[in-house]
Short mmCIF file of C-alpha atoms and ligand atoms in Angstrom, two decimals:
data_model
loop_
_atom_site.label_atom_id
_atom_site.label_comp_id
_atom_site.label_asym_id
_atom_site.label_seq_id
_atom_site.Cartn_x
_atom_site.Cartn_y
_atom_site.Cartn_z
CA MET A 996 109.80 105.72 63.96
CA LYS A 997 107.41 103.31 65.73
CA LYS A 998 103.57 102.32 65.04
CA SER A 999 100.69 103.26 67.00
CA ILE A 1000 96.81 102.14 67.25
CA ALA A 1001 94.82 104.05 69.25
CA ILE A 1002 91.89 102.76 70.68
CA ASP A 1003 88.89 104.92 72.79
CA GLY A 1004 86.21 104.77 74.19
CA PRO A 1005 83.51 104.24 77.12
CA ALA A 1006 83.48 101.10 79.21
CA GLY A 1007 82.49 97.56 78.11
CA ALA A 1008 82.31 98.66 74.55
CA GLY A 1009 84.97 95.88 74.17
CA LYS A 1010 87.81 97.76 72.97
CA SER A 1011 90.36 94.96 75.62
CA THR A 1012 88.86 92.27 73.65
CA ILE A 1013 89.43 94.16 70.39
CA ALA A 1014 93.06 95.16 71.59
CA LYS A 1015 94.21 92.20 72.15
CA LYS A 1016 93.44 90.71 68.90
CA LEU A 1017 94.09 92.82 67.41
CA ALA A 1018 97.71 93.65 68.52
CA LYS A 1019 98.34 89.68 68.02
CA LYS A 1020 97.56 89.76 64.22
CA LEU A 1021 99.72 92.56 63.97
CA ASN A 1022 102.44 91.50 65.77
CA TYR A 1023 102.13 94.88 67.98
CA ILE A 1024 102.23 94.85 71.63
CA TYR A 1025 98.44 95.68 73.67
CA VAL A 1026 98.72 98.21 76.65
CA ASP A 1027 96.12 98.90 79.01
CA THR A 1028 96.51 101.97 80.01
CA GLY A 1029 93.19 101.20 82.38
CA ALA A 1030 95.39 98.37 83.94
CA MET A 1031 97.72 101.21 85.34
CA TYR A 1032 94.58 103.40 86.07
CA ARG A 1033 93.15 100.26 88.12
CA ALA A 1034 96.84 99.50 89.68
CA MET A 1035 97.49 103.09 91.05
CA ALA A 1036 93.03 102.84 92.24
CA LEU A 1037 94.27 99.78 93.84
CA TYR A 1038 97.23 101.37 95.59
CA PHE A 1039 94.71 104.22 97.10
CA ILE A 1040 91.66 101.64 98.40
CA ARG A 1041 94.46 99.74 100.19
CA LYS A 1042 95.46 103.18 102.08
CA GLY A 1043 91.90 103.90 102.78
CA ILE A 1044 91.64 106.72 100.53
CA LEU A 1045 88.20 107.30 98.59
CA LYS A 1046 88.12 110.23 96.53
CA GLU A 1047 90.39 113.22 98.52
CA GLU A 1048 92.20 115.41 96.05
CA GLU A 1049 95.19 116.02 98.06
CA GLU A 1050 95.73 112.75 99.47
CA ILE A 1051 95.25 111.29 95.80
CA SER A 1052 97.84 113.28 94.99
CA ARG A 1053 99.89 112.98 97.58
CA ALA A 1054 100.00 109.23 97.64
CA CYS A 1055 99.88 108.61 93.78
CA GLU A 1056 103.98 109.74 94.83
CA GLU A 1057 105.08 106.69 96.51
CA ALA A 1058 102.17 104.11 93.80
CA LYS A 1059 105.13 103.03 91.35
CA VAL A 1060 103.04 101.20 88.64
CA SER A 1061 105.48 99.72 85.93
CA ILE A 1062 104.60 97.37 82.51
CA GLN A 1063 105.87 94.51 82.15
CA TYR A 1064 105.34 91.42 79.11
CA ILE A 1065 105.05 87.81 79.97
CA ASP A 1066 104.80 86.75 76.33
CA ARG A 1067 102.95 89.54 74.95
CA GLU A 1068 100.91 89.26 78.26
CA GLN A 1069 101.08 92.22 79.59
CA VAL A 1070 101.90 92.46 83.92
CA VAL A 1071 101.19 95.35 85.86
CA LEU A 1072 103.19 95.93 88.98
CA LEU A 1073 102.35 98.18 91.85
CA ASN A 1074 105.44 98.31 93.39
CA GLY A 1075 107.12 95.22 92.10
CA GLU A 1076 103.73 93.19 92.88
CA ASN A 1077 101.87 91.57 89.69
CA VAL A 1078 98.51 92.72 90.67
CA ASN A 1079 96.41 91.92 87.31
CA HIS A 1080 94.63 88.62 88.94
CA LEU A 1081 93.22 92.23 92.08
CA ILE A 1082 92.47 94.84 89.90
CA ARG A 1083 88.84 93.75 87.97
CA THR A 1084 87.01 93.93 90.31
CA GLU A 1085 83.58 96.79 90.27
CA GLU A 1086 85.34 98.17 93.21
CA VAL A 1087 88.74 99.24 91.64
CA GLY A 1088 86.95 100.25 88.49
CA ASN A 1089 85.02 102.14 90.22
CA MET A 1090 87.89 104.22 91.82
CA ALA A 1091 89.52 104.05 89.37
CA SER A 1092 87.60 106.22 87.28
CA ILE A 1093 87.21 108.46 90.03
CA SER A 1094 91.20 108.75 90.52
CA SER A 1095 92.04 109.40 87.29
CA ALA A 1096 90.45 112.25 87.35
CA ASN A 1097 93.42 113.73 89.12
CA LYS A 1098 95.91 115.44 87.39
CA GLU A 1099 99.20 113.90 89.53
CA VAL A 1100 97.89 110.60 88.35
CA ARG A 1101 97.66 111.14 84.37
CA GLU A 1102 100.62 112.86 84.87
CA ARG A 1103 102.23 110.29 86.06
CA LEU A 1104 100.76 107.30 83.61
CA LEU A 1105 101.65 109.77 81.08
CA LYS A 1106 104.66 109.48 80.85
CA LEU A 1107 104.99 105.69 80.80
CA GLN A 1108 102.47 105.23 78.46
CA ARG A 1109 104.44 107.41 75.92
CA GLU A 1110 107.52 105.86 76.97
CA MET A 1111 106.03 102.62 76.16
CA ALA A 1112 104.68 103.50 72.32
CA LYS A 1113 108.06 104.97 71.56
CA LYS A 1114 109.92 101.64 71.63
CA GLU A 1115 107.09 99.11 70.58
CA ASN A 1116 104.59 98.89 67.77
CA VAL A 1117 101.90 99.37 70.09
CA VAL A 1118 97.87 99.06 70.34
CA MET A 1119 97.01 101.43 73.70
CA ASP A 1120 93.83 101.48 74.24
CA GLY A 1121 92.15 104.08 77.25
CA ARG A 1122 90.01 107.33 77.31
CA ASP A 1123 92.34 109.36 75.81
CA ILE A 1124 94.65 107.77 73.70
CA GLY A 1125 93.85 109.41 70.38
CA THR A 1126 93.45 112.91 72.13
CA LYS A 1127 96.25 113.49 74.76
CA VAL A 1128 98.98 110.31 74.71
CA LEU A 1129 99.29 109.49 71.25
CA PRO A 1130 97.99 112.44 68.78
CA ASP A 1131 99.85 111.43 66.00
CA ALA A 1132 98.96 107.78 66.22
CA ASN A 1133 98.86 106.15 62.62
CA VAL A 1134 95.26 104.98 63.34
CA LYS A 1135 92.72 106.24 65.65
CA ILE A 1136 89.43 104.61 66.57
CA TYR A 1137 86.39 105.27 69.04
CA LEU A 1138 84.93 102.35 69.77
CA THR A 1139 81.15 102.42 71.89
CA ALA A 1140 77.72 100.49 71.95
CA SER A 1141 74.95 101.47 73.62
CA VAL A 1142 74.90 101.65 77.14
CA PHE A 1143 72.19 98.45 77.54
CA VAL A 1144 74.26 96.20 74.89
CA ARG A 1145 77.45 97.07 77.19
CA ALA A 1146 75.61 96.24 79.99
CA LYS A 1147 74.29 93.29 78.80
CA ARG A 1148 78.05 92.04 78.02
CA ARG A 1149 79.45 93.06 81.49
CA TYR A 1150 76.31 91.22 83.53
CA ASN A 1151 77.20 87.75 80.97
CA GLU A 1152 80.99 88.26 81.75
CA LEU A 1153 79.91 88.37 85.69
CA LYS A 1154 77.17 84.81 85.93
CA GLU A 1155 79.28 83.04 83.50
CA LYS A 1156 82.32 83.99 86.87
CA GLY A 1157 79.62 83.08 88.95
CA GLU A 1158 79.32 85.77 90.32
CA ALA A 1159 76.17 87.60 91.15
CA SER A 1160 74.75 90.99 89.91
CA SER A 1161 72.57 93.08 88.98
CA LEU A 1162 71.44 94.56 84.56
CA ASP A 1163 70.30 97.11 86.43
CA ALA A 1164 72.51 98.53 88.92
CA ILE A 1165 75.39 97.64 85.50
CA GLU A 1166 73.86 99.75 83.73
CA LEU A 1167 73.76 102.54 86.22
CA ASP A 1168 76.95 102.66 87.18
CA ILE A 1169 78.02 102.17 83.50
CA ILE A 1170 76.20 105.48 82.93
CA GLU A 1171 77.64 106.78 85.90
CA ARG A 1172 80.84 106.19 84.70
CA ASP A 1173 80.63 107.62 81.23
CA ARG A 1174 79.45 110.51 83.22
CA ARG A 1175 82.59 111.02 84.89
CA ASP A 1176 85.43 109.89 82.01
CA MET A 1177 83.53 112.39 79.85
CA THR A 1178 82.77 115.03 81.85
CA ARG A 1179 86.24 115.91 84.03
CA GLU A 1180 88.55 118.67 83.26
CA ILE A 1181 91.71 116.62 82.54
CA SER A 1182 91.51 114.76 79.41
CA PRO A 1183 87.83 113.21 79.31
CA LEU A 1184 87.06 111.07 77.27
CA LYS A 1185 85.29 112.40 73.97
CA GLN A 1186 86.99 111.51 69.67
CA ALA A 1187 89.15 113.01 68.92
CA LYS A 1188 88.58 114.69 65.66
CA ASP A 1189 90.71 111.91 63.37
CA ALA A 1190 89.19 109.13 65.14
CA ILE A 1191 86.92 106.70 63.21
CA LEU A 1192 83.49 105.85 65.07
CA ILE A 1193 82.37 102.33 65.39
CA ASP A 1194 79.73 101.25 67.02
CA SER A 1195 80.02 97.19 68.13
CA SER A 1196 76.18 97.06 68.78
CA HIS A 1197 75.62 94.82 66.36
CA MET A 1198 79.20 93.46 65.28
CA THR A 1199 80.71 90.54 66.83
CA VAL A 1200 84.13 90.64 67.70
CA GLU A 1201 85.76 89.54 64.64
CA GLN A 1202 83.58 91.53 62.59
CA VAL A 1203 85.22 95.02 64.34
CA VAL A 1204 88.95 93.41 64.66
CA GLN A 1205 88.13 93.41 60.55
CA LYS A 1206 87.17 96.41 60.09
CA ILE A 1207 89.64 97.99 62.07
CA ILE A 1208 92.00 95.96 59.99
CA GLU A 1209 90.66 97.25 56.76
CA ILE A 1210 90.88 101.17 58.05
CA CYS A 1211 94.50 100.37 59.12
CA LYS A 1212 95.01 98.76 55.26
CA GLN A 1213 93.22 101.95 53.37
CA LYS A 1214 95.67 104.49 55.70
CA ASN A 1215 98.87 103.18 55.12
CA GLY A 1216 97.88 101.89 51.30
CA GLU A 1217 101.55 102.03 50.14
CA GLU A 1218 102.35 99.81 52.85
CA LYS A 1219 99.58 97.48 52.83
CA LYS A 1220 101.48 94.80 53.17
CA GLU A 1221 102.10 95.35 57.12
CA TRP A 1222 98.73 95.86 58.01
CA ARG A 1223 98.06 92.62 56.96
O1 DC B 357 89.06 100.57 80.39
P1 DC B 357 88.94 100.80 82.52
O2 DC B 357 87.89 100.30 82.45
O3 DC B 357 89.90 99.60 82.62
O4 DC B 357 89.21 101.82 82.86
C1 DC B 357 89.38 102.15 84.23
C2 DC B 357 89.29 103.74 84.93
O5 DC B 357 90.17 104.42 83.87
C3 DC B 357 88.08 104.10 83.40
O6 DC B 357 87.01 104.67 84.40
C4 DC B 357 88.80 106.15 83.77
C5 DC B 357 89.78 105.51 83.45
N1 DC B 357 91.53 105.73 82.61
C6 DC B 357 91.71 106.71 82.09
O7 DC B 357 90.80 108.08 82.78
N2 DC B 357 92.28 107.27 80.72
C7 DC B 357 92.56 106.07 80.24
N3 DC B 357 93.73 105.98 79.35
C8 DC B 357 92.43 104.64 80.68
C9 DC B 357 91.54 104.19 81.95
#
C-alpha cells in the first residue's frame, strides 16, 4: 500500500513550494495536479476556446495530458509536448480555473491522479485531493494564507522575474479565482473534514514543512522512522 499526503488550498498559499520540499525530504514523488489542469487549459487557449462548456467537453477528448519524471521533477506533456515552461502564466492559470469546472476535464484528470498515487508514495497538491482524489490519504493538509499575503507573494514572484504587475490587480484576481474554485459544482475547493488547517500567513516555508512533518509523525506514531 502506497503512502499519500494530500495538500489542498487556494491559489498562492504556497502549496507547490511546500509540497516539493516535503516530497524531497520524504523521498516521495511530488504530484502537482494544478499543472495538469493548466496543460488542459493551454490546449483550450490554443484552440481559441474561452469558456464554452460544450466545446471544452468536446476538445478535452483530444487533449492527452500525461506526466513524466525527470530527475524526480514533474514534466507535464500535452499530446507528447513538454509544456512545463508554457503553463505558468496568469492567462493559463485563469483559464485553468474556468475549465477545471468542467465535468469531463475533471474525470479525465482524476483517473490520471489516482493511477499515480497507486504506483508511488506521493505528496499531491491541488484543490480536491483530500475531498475527492485521495479520500483515504494518510495525511491531509488544508494550507491557506490571507488574500493580502498571497497577493504579495505573487507580486514579489513576478517582480523577481522582471514582470510588471499591480498588487491591487493581483488581489482582485485571487479573490475571483478563490470564488470560482470554491463555488463550482463539481469538487469545489474546501477543507476535508479530516484535514488539518495550516495558515501560512505568518510562517516561513521551512516552518510549514516542519509542521507537516510533525503532523505526519503524530499520525503514524508507530512508523516514526519512515517520516524522519
Ligand atoms: O494550483 P494552480 O494555480 O496551478 O491551479 C490552477 C487551477 O486549476 C485552479 O485555479 C483550479 C484548478 N485545479 C483544480 O480544480 N483542481 C486541482 N486539484 C488542481 C487545480
